[in-house]
mmCIF file with all atom_site columns, C-alpha atoms and ligand atoms in Angstrom:
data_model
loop_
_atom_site.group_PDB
_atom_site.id
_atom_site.type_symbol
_atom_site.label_atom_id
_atom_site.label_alt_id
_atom_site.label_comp_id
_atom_site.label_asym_id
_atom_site.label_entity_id
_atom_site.label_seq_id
_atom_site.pdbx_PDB_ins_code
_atom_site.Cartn_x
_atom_site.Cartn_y
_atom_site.Cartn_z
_atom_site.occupancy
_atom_site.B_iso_or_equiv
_atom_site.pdbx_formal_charge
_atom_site.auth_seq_id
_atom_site.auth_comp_id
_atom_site.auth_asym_id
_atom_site.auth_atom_id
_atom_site.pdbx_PDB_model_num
ATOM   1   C  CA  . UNK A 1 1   ? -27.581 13.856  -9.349  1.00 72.00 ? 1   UNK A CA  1
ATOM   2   C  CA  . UNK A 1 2   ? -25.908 11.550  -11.645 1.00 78.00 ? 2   UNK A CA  1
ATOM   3   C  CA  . UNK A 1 3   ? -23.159 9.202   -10.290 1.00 90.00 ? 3   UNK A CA  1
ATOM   4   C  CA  . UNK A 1 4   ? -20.969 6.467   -11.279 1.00 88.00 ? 4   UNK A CA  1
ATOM   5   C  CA  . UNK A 1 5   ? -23.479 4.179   -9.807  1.00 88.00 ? 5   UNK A CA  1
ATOM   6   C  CA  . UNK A 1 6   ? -26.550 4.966   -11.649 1.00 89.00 ? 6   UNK A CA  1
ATOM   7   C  CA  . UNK A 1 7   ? -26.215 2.673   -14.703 1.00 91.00 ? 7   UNK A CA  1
ATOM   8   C  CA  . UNK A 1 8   ? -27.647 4.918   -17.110 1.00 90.00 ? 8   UNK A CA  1
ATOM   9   C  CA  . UNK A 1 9   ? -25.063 7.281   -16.392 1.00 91.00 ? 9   UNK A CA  1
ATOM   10  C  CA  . UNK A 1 10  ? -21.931 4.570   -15.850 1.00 92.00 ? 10  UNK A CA  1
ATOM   11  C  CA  . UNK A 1 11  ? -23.094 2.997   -19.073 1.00 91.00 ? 11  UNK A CA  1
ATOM   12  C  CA  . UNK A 1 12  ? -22.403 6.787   -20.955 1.00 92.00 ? 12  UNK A CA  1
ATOM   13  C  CA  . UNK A 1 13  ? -18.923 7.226   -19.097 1.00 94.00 ? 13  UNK A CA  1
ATOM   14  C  CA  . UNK A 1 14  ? -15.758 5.336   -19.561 1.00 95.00 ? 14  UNK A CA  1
ATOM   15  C  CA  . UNK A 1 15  ? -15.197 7.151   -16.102 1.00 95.00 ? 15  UNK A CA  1
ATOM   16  C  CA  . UNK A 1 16  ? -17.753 5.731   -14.324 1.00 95.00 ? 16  UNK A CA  1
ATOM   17  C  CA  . UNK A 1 17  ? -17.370 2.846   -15.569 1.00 96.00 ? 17  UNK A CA  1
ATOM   18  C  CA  . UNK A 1 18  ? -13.466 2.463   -14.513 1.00 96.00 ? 18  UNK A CA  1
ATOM   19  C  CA  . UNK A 1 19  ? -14.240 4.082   -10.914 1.00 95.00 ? 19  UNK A CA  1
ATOM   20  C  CA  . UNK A 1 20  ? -16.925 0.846   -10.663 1.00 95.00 ? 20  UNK A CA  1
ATOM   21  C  CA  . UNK A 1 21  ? -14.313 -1.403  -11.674 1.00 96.00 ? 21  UNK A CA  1
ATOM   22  C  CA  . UNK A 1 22  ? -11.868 -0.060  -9.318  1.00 96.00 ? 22  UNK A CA  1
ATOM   23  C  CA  . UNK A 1 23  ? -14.309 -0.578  -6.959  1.00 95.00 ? 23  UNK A CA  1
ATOM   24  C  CA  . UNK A 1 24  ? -14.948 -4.367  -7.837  1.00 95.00 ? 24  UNK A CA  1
ATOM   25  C  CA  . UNK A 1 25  ? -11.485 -5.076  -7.242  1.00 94.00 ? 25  UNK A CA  1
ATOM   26  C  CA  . UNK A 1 26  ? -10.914 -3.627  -3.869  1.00 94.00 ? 26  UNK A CA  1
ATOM   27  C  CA  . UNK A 1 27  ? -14.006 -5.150  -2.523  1.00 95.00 ? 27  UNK A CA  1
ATOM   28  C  CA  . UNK A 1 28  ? -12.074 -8.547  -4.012  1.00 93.00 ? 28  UNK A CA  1
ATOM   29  C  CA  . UNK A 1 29  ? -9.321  -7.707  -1.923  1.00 91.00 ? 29  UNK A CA  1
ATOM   30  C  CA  . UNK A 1 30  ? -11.539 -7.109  1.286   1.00 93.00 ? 30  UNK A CA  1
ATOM   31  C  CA  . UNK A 1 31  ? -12.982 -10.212 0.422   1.00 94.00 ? 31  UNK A CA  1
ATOM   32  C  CA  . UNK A 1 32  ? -9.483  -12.407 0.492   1.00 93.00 ? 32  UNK A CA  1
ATOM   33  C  CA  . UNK A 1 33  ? -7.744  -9.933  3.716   1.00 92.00 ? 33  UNK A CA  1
ATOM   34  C  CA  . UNK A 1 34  ? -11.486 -11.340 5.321   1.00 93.00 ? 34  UNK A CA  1
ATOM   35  C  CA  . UNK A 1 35  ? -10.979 -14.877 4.934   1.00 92.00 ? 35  UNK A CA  1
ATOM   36  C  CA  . UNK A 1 36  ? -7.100  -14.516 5.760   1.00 89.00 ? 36  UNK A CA  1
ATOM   37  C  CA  . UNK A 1 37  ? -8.803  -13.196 9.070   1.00 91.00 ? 37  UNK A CA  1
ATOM   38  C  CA  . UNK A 1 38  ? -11.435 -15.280 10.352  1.00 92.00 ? 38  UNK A CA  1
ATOM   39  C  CA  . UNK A 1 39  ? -8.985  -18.668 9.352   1.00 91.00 ? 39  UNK A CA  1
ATOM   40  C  CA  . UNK A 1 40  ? -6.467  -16.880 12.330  1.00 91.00 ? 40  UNK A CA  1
ATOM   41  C  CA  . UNK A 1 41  ? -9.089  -15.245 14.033  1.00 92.00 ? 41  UNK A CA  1
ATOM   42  C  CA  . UNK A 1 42  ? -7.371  -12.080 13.350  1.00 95.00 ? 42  UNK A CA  1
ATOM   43  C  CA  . UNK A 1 43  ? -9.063  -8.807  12.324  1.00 95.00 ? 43  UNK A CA  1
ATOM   44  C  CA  . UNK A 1 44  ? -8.041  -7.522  8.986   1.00 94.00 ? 44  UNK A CA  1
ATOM   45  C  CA  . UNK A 1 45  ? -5.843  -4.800  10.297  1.00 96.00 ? 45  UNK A CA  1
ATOM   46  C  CA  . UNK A 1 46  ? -4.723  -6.821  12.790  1.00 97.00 ? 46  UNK A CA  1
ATOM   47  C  CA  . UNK A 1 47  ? -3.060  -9.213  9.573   1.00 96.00 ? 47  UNK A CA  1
ATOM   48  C  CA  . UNK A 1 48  ? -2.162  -5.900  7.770   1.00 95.00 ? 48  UNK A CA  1
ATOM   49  C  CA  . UNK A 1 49  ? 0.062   -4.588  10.779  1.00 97.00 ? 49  UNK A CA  1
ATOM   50  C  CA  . UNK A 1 50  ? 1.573   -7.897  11.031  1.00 97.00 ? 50  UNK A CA  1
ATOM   51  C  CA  . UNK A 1 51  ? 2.223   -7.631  6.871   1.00 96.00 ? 51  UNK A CA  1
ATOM   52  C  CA  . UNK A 1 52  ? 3.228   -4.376  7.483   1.00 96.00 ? 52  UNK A CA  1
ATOM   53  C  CA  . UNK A 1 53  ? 6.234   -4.695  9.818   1.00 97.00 ? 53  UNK A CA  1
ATOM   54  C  CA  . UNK A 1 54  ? 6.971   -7.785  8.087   1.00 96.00 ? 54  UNK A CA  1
ATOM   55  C  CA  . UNK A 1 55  ? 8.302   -6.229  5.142   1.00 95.00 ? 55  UNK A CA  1
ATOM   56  C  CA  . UNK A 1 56  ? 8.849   -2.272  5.895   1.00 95.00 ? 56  UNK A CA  1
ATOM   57  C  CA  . UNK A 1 57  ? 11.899  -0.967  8.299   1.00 93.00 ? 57  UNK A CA  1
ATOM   58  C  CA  . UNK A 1 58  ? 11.781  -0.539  11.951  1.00 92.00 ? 58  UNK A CA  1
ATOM   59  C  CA  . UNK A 1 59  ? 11.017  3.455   11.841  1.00 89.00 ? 59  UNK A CA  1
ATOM   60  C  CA  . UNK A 1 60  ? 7.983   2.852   10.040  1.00 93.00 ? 60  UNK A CA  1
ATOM   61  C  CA  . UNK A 1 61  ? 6.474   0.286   12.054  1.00 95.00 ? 61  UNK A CA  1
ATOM   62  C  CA  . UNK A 1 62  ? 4.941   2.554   14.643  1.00 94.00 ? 62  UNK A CA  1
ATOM   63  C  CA  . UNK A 1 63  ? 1.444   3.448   15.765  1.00 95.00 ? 63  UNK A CA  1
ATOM   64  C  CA  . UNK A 1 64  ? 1.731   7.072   14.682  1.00 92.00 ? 64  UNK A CA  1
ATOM   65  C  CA  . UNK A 1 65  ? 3.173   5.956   10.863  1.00 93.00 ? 65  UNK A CA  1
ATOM   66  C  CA  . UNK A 1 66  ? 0.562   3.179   10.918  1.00 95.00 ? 66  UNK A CA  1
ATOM   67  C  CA  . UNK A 1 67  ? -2.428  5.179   11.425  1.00 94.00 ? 67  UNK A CA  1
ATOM   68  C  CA  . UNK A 1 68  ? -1.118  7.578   8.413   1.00 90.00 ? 68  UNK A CA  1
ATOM   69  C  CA  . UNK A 1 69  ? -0.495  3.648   6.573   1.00 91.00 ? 69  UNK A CA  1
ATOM   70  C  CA  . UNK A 1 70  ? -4.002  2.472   6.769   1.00 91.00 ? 70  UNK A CA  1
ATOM   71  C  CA  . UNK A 1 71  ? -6.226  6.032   7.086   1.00 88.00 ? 71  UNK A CA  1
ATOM   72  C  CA  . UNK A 1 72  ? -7.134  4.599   10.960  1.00 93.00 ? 72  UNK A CA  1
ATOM   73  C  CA  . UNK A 1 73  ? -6.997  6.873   14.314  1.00 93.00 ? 73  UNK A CA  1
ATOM   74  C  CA  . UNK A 1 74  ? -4.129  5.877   16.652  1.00 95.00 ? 74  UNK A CA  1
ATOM   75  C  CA  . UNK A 1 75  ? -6.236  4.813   19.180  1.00 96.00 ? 75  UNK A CA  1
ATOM   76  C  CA  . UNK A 1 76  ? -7.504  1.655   16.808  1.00 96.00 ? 76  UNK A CA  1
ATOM   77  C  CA  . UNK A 1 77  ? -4.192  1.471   15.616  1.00 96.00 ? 77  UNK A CA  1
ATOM   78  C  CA  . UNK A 1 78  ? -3.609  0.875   19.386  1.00 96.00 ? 78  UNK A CA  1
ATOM   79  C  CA  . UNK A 1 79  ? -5.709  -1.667  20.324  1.00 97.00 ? 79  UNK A CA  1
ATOM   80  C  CA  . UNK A 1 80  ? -4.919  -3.995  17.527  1.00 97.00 ? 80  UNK A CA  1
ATOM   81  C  CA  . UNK A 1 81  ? -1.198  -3.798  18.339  1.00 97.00 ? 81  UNK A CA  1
ATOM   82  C  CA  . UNK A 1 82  ? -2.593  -4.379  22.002  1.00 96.00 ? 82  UNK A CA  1
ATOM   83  C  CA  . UNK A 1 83  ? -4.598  -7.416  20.904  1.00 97.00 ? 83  UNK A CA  1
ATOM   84  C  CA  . UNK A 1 84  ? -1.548  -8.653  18.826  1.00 97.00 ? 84  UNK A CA  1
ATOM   85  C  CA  . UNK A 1 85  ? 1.001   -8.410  21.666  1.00 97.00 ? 85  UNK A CA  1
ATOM   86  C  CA  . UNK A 1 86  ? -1.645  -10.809 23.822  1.00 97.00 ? 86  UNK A CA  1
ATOM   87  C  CA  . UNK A 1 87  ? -1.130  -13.252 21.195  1.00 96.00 ? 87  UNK A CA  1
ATOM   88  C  CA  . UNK A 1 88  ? 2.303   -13.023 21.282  1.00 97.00 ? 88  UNK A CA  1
ATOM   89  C  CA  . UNK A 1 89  ? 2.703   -12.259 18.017  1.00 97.00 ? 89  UNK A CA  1
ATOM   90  C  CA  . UNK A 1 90  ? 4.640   -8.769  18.396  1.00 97.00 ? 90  UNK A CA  1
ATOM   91  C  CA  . UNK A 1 91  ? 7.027   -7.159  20.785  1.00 96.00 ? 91  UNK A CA  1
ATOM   92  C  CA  . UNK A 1 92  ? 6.991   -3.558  21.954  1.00 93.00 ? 92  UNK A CA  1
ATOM   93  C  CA  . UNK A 1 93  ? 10.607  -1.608  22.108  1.00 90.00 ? 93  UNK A CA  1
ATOM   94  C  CA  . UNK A 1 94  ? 11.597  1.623   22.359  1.00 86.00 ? 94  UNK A CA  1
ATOM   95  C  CA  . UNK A 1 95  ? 14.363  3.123   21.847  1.00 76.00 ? 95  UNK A CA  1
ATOM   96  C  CA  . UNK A 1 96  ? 17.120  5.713   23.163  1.00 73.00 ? 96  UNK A CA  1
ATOM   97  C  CA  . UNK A 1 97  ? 16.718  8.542   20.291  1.00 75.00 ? 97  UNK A CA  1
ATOM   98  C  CA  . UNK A 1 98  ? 13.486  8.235   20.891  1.00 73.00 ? 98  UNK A CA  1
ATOM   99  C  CA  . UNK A 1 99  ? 11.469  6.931   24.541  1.00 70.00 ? 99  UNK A CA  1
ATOM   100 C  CA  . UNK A 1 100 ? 7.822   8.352   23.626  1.00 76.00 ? 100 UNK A CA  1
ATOM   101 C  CA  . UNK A 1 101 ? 7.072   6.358   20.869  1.00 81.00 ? 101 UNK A CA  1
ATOM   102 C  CA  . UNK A 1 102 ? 7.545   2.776   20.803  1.00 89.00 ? 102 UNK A CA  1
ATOM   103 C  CA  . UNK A 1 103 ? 8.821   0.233   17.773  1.00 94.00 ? 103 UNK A CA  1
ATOM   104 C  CA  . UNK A 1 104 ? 6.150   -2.633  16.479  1.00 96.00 ? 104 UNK A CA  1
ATOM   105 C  CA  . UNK A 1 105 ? 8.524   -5.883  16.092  1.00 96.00 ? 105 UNK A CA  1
ATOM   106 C  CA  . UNK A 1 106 ? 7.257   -9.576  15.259  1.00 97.00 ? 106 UNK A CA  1
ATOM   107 C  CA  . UNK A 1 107 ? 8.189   -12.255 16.897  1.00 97.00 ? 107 UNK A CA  1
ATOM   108 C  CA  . UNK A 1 108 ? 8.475   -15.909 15.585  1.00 97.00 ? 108 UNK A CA  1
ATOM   109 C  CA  . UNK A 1 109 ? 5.019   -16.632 15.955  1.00 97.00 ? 109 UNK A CA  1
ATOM   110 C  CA  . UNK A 1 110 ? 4.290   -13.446 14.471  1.00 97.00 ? 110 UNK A CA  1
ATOM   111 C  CA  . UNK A 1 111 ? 6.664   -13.936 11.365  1.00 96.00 ? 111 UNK A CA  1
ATOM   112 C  CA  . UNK A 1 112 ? 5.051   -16.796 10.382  1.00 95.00 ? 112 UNK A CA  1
ATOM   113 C  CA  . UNK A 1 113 ? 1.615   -15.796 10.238  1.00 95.00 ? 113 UNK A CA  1
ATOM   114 C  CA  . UNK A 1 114 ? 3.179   -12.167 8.360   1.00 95.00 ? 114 UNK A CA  1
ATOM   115 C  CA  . UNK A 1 115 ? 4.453   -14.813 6.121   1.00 93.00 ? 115 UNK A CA  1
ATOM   116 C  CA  . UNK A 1 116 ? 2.233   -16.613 5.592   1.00 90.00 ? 116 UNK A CA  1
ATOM   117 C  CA  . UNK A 1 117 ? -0.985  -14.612 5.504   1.00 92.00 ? 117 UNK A CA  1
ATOM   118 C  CA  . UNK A 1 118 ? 1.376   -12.176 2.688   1.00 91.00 ? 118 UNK A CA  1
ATOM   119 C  CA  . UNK A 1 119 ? -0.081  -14.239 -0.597  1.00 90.00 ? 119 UNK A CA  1
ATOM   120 C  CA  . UNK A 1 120 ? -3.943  -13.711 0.318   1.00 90.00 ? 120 UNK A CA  1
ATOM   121 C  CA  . UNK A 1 121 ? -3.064  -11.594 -2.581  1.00 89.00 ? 121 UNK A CA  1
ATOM   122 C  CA  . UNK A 1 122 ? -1.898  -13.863 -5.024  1.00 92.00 ? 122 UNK A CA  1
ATOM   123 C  CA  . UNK A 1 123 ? -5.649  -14.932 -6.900  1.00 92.00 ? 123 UNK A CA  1
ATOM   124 C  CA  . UNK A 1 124 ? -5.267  -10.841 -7.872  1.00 92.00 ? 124 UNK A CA  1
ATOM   125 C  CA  . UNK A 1 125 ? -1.531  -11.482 -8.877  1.00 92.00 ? 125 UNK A CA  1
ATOM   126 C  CA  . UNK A 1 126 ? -2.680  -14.297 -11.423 1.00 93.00 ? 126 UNK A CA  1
ATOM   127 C  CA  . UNK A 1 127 ? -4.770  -12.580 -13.955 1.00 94.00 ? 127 UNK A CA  1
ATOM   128 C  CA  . UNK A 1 128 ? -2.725  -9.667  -13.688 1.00 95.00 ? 128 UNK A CA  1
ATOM   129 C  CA  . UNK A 1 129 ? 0.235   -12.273 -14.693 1.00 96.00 ? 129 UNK A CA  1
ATOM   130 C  CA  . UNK A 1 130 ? -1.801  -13.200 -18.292 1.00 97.00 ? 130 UNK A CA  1
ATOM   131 C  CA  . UNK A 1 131 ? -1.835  -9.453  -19.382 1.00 97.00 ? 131 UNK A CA  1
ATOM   132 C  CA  . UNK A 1 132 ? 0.667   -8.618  -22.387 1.00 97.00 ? 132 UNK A CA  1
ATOM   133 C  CA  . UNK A 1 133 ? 3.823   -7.043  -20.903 1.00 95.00 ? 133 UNK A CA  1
ATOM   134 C  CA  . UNK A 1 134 ? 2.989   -3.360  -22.612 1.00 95.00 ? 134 UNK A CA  1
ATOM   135 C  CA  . UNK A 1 135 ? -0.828  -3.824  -20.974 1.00 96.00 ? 135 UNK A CA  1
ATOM   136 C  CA  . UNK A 1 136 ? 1.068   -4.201  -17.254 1.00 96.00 ? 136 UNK A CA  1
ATOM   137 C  CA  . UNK A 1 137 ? 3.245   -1.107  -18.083 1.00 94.00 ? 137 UNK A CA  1
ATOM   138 C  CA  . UNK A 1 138 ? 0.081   0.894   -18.901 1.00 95.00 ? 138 UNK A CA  1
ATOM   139 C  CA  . UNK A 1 139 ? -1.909  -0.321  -16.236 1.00 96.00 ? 139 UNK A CA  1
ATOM   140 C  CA  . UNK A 1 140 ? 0.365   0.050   -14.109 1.00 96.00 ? 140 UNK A CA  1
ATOM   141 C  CA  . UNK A 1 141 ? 1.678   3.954   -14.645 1.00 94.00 ? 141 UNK A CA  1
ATOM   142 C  CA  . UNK A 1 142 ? -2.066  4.835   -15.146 1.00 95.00 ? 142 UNK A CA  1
ATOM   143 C  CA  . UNK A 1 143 ? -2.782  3.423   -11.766 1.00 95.00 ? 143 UNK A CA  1
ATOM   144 C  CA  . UNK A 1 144 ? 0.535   5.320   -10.307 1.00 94.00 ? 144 UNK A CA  1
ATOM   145 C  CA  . UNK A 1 145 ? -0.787  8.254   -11.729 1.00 94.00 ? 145 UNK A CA  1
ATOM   146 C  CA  . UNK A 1 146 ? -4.285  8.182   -10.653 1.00 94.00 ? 146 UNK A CA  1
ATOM   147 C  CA  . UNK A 1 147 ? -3.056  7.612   -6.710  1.00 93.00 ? 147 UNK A CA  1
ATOM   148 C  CA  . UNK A 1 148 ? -0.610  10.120  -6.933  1.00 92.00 ? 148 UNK A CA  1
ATOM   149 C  CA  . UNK A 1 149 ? -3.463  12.891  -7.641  1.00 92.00 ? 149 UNK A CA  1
ATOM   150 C  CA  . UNK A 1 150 ? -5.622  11.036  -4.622  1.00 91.00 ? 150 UNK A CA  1
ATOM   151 C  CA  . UNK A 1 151 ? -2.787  11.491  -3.057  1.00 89.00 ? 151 UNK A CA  1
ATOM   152 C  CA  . UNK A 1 152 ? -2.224  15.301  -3.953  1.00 88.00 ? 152 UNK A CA  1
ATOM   153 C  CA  . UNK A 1 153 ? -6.028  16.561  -3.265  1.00 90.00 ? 153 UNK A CA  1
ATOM   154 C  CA  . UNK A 1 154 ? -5.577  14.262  0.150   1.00 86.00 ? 154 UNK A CA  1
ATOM   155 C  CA  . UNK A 1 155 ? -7.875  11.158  -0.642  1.00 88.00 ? 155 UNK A CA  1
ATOM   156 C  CA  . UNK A 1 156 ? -5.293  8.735   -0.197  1.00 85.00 ? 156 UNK A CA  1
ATOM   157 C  CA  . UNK A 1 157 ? -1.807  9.648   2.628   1.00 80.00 ? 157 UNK A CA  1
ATOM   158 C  CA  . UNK A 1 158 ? 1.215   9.137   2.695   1.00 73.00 ? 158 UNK A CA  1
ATOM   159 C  CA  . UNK A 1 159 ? 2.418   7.524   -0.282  1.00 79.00 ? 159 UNK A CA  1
ATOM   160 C  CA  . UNK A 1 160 ? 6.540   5.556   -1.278  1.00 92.00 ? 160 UNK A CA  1
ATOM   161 C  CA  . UNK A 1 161 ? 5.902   5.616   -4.491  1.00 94.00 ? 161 UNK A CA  1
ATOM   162 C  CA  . UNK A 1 162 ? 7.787   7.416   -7.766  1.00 95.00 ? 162 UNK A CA  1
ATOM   163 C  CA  . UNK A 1 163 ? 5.979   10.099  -8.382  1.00 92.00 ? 163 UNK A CA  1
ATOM   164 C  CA  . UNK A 1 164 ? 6.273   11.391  -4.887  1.00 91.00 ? 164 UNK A CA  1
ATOM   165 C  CA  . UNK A 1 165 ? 9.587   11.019  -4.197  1.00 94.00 ? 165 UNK A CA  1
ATOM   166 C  CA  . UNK A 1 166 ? 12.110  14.138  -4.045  1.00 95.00 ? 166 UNK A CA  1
ATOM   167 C  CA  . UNK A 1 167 ? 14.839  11.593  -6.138  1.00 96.00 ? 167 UNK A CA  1
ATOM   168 C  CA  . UNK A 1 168 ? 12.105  11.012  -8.998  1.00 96.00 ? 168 UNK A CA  1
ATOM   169 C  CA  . UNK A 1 169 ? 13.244  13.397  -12.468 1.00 96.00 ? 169 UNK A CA  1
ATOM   170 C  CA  . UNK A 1 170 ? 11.735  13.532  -15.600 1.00 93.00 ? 170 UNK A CA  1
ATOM   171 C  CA  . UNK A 1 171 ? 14.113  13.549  -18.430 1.00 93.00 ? 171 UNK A CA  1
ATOM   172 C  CA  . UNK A 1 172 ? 14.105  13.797  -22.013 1.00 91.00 ? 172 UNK A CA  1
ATOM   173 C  CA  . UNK A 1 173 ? 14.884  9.898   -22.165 1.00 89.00 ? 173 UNK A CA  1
ATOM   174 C  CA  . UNK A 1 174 ? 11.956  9.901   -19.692 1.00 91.00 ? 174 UNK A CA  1
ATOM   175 C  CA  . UNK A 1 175 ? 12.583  8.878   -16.057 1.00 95.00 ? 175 UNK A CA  1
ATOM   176 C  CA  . UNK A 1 176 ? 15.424  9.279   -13.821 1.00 97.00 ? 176 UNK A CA  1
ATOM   177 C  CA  . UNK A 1 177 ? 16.269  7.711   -9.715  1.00 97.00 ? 177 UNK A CA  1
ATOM   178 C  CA  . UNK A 1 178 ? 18.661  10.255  -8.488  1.00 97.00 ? 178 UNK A CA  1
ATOM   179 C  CA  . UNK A 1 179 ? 19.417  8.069   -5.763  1.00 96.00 ? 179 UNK A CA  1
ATOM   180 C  CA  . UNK A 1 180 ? 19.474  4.824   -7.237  1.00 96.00 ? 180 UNK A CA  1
ATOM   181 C  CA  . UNK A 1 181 ? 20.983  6.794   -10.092 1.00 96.00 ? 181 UNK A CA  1
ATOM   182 C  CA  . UNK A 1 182 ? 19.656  4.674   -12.868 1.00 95.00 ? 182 UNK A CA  1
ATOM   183 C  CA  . UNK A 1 183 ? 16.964  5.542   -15.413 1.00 95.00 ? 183 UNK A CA  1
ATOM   184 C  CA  . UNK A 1 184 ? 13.518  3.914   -14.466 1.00 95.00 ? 184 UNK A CA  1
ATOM   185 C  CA  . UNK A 1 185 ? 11.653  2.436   -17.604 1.00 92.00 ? 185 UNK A CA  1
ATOM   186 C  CA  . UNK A 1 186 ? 7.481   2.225   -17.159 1.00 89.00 ? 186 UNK A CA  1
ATOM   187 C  CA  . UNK A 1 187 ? 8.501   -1.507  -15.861 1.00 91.00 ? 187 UNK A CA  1
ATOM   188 C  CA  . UNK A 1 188 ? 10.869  -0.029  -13.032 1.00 94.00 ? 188 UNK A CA  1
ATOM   189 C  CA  . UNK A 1 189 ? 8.490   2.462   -11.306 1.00 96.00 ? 189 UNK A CA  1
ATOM   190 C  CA  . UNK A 1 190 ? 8.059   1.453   -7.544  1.00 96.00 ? 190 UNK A CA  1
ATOM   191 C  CA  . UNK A 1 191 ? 4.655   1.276   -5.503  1.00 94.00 ? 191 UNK A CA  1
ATOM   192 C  CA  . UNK A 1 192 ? 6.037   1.225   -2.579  1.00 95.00 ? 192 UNK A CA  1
ATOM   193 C  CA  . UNK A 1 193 ? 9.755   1.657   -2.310  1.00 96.00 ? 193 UNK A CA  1
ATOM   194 C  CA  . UNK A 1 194 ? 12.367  1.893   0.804   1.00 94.00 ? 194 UNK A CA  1
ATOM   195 C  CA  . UNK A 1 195 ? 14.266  4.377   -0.257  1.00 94.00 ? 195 UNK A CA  1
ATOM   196 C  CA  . UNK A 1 196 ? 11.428  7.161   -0.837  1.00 94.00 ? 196 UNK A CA  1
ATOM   197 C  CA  . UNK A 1 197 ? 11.830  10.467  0.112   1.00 92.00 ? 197 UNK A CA  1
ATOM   198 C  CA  . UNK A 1 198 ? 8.593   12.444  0.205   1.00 84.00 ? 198 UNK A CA  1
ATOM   199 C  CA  . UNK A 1 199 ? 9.079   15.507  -2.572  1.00 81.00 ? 199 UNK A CA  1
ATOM   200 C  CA  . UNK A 1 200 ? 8.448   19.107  -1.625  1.00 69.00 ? 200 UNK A CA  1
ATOM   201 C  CA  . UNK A 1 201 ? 5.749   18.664  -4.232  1.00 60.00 ? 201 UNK A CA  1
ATOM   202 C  CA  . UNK A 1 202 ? 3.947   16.081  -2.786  1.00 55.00 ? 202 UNK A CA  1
HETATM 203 S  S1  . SF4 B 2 .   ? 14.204  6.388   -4.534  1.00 63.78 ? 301 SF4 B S1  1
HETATM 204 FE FE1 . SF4 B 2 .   ? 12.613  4.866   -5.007  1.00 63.78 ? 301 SF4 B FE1 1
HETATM 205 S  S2  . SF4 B 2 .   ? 10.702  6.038   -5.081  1.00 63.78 ? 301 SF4 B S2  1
HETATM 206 FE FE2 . SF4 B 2 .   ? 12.392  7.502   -5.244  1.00 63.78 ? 301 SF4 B FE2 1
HETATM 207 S  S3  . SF4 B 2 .   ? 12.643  7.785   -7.455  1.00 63.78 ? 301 SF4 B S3  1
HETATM 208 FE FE3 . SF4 B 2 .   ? 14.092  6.208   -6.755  1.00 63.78 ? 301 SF4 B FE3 1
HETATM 209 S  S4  . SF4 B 2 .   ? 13.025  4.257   -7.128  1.00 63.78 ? 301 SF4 B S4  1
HETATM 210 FE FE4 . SF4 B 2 .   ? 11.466  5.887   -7.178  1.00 63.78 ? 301 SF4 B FE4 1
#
């Protein structure tokens, strides 16, 4: 049956050919999260909690949200936030609204490495950097676009991004934040933004 990987049929397909890039590029990123990991003898989801509740608000930095986050069971969710707490790198709490689950902080220790360990990014950031302003915009709505129907047919959970979001409108200026309350231009659409509100619509 002929797939994206089977050259004669990749080489016919603009398709193909993009799902194959798409694919070179996260293995890239595997590739930098890995050697992020074995420098701190961390596992990579051990450094992407610790990104995680560096930068996202206390609610969301919970086993339960985590597991949705990163497409994992709880249970290994669980054991790398056990691992983690060894090392002193994050605290437990819980709190009165709600005792069950309990909240994922960082400590110091953990901060820093969060902190630190955030740029194993950045040699994707640079090339990114030399396309033409209008080539980011389209790259980066097409991409937007493309997760949002993952999203929809349930390849990909649990997205904070634009297109999801119950305060996203289209107008006939084209976009609108009805909680920001400003229009968004292709530049302004968010990935991954803290004031997302899932839509009805997914
Ligand atoms: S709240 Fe955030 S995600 Fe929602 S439409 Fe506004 S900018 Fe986009």
């Amino acid at each position: 049956m002929a797939n994206s990987f089977d050259l004669s049929y990749q080489n016919q397909h603009i398709e193909s050919k993009i799902t194959v890039a798409l694919e070179r590029i996260s293995e890239a990123f595997r590739v930098l999260l890995w050697q992020q990991a074995q420098e701190l003898k961390l596992s990579p989801i051990q450094i992407q909690i610790l990104i995680f509740c560096c930068f996202h608000s206390s609610e969301k930095c919970k086993v339960g949200y985590l597991a949705q986050e990163f497409n994992l069971d709880k249970s290994t969710i669980s054991d790398s936030v056990k691992v983690l707490e060894q090392k002193k790198l994050i605290e437990k709490f819980t709190t009165p609204e709600d005792g069950r689950s309990y909240i994922i902080g960082l400590t110091d220790a953990g901060l820093q490495i969060a902190q630190q360990t955030a740029s194993f990014a950045l040699p994707l950031e640079k090339p990114i950097q030399e396309l033409s302003d209008t080539q980011k915009e389209v790259l980066l709505f097409s991409l937007l676009e493309l997760i949002h129907k993952l999203q929809r047919v349930g390849i990909i959970s649990l997205q904070r991004m634009c297109f999801s979001c119950q305060y996203f409108q289209k107008t006939n200026r084209g976009y609108y934040c009805k909680f920001l309350n400003i229009d968004l231009s292709p530049h302004d659409l968010r990935v991954d933004c803290p004031e997302h509100e899932l839509s009805n619509l997914g």
